[in-house]
Amino acid sequence: DAKKLVRSPSGLRMVPEHRAARSPFGLDEPPWVPDKECPRCMQCDTKFDFITRKHHCRRCGKCFCDKCCSKKVPLPRMCFVDPVRQCAECALVSQKETEFYDKQLKVLMNGATFFVTLGTTDKSELMVCRLSNNQRYLVLDGDSHYEIEITQISTVQILTEGFTPGGGNTRAIGMILQYKVPGSEEVTQMKFTAGEDFSCNKKLSASWLAAMHKATKLLYESRDQ
């Protein structure tokens, strides 16, 4: 994608000029609490002065003292290249997201093989499913070819097996995905099933589905923002 980068409102990072070119998993930076409206730390209530300086959390925009906002953690969802200062609560959330960006995003881009059923038909097609490099499309390749905009996905249901009332382990074996066709309100459904004849790919398929489950959570969070 050819996309022009511009400075964000805070001037601290570079983002694509047009929102449509940004990652669907991304978050907009929050408005910062103005300095004049924050005489005390919003966590420990310590009063700011020449010695106790105020710092803004890059993720929530609130104002803290150095002790309450000392962690520097990666924040790829806001396009920060280097680790940035965050409050303890936000740092914990960002650290949990690191696994998605370091590992699961690569799993989604590498792809996995599934039997794909379109709509309510019984006919399935063996297809390689992967996330595009710009993170904006789910690409399906087989005899047919589909490109589903991530932003048009409305629901994702992960299908599992092995559940027992006693809380036994479950294994992801497929998913049901619903999305809107661009330019209409029509909702299309696809079912993805890991093939039983491809035992060597079972683990890969399960890993891909787990990554897709995490990606869906981040997508919903981005929308709720």
CSV table of C-alpha atoms in Angstrom, one decimal, residues 152 179-188:
chain,number,residue,atom,x,y,z
A,152,GLN,CA,-16.6,-5.9,7.4
A,179,TYR,CA,-19.3,-10.5,7.2
A,180,LYS,CA,-21.0,-7.8,5.2
A,181,VAL,CA,-20.5,-7.6,1.5
A,182,PRO,CA,-19.2,-4.0,0.7
A,183,GLY,CA,-21.9,-1.8,-0.8
A,184,SER,CA,-24.8,-3.7,0.7
A,185,GLU,CA,-26.3,-4.8,4.0
A,186,GLU,CA,-26.2,-8.5,3.0
A,187,VAL,CA,-24.5,-10.7,5.5
A,188,THR,CA,-22.5,-13.7,4.2
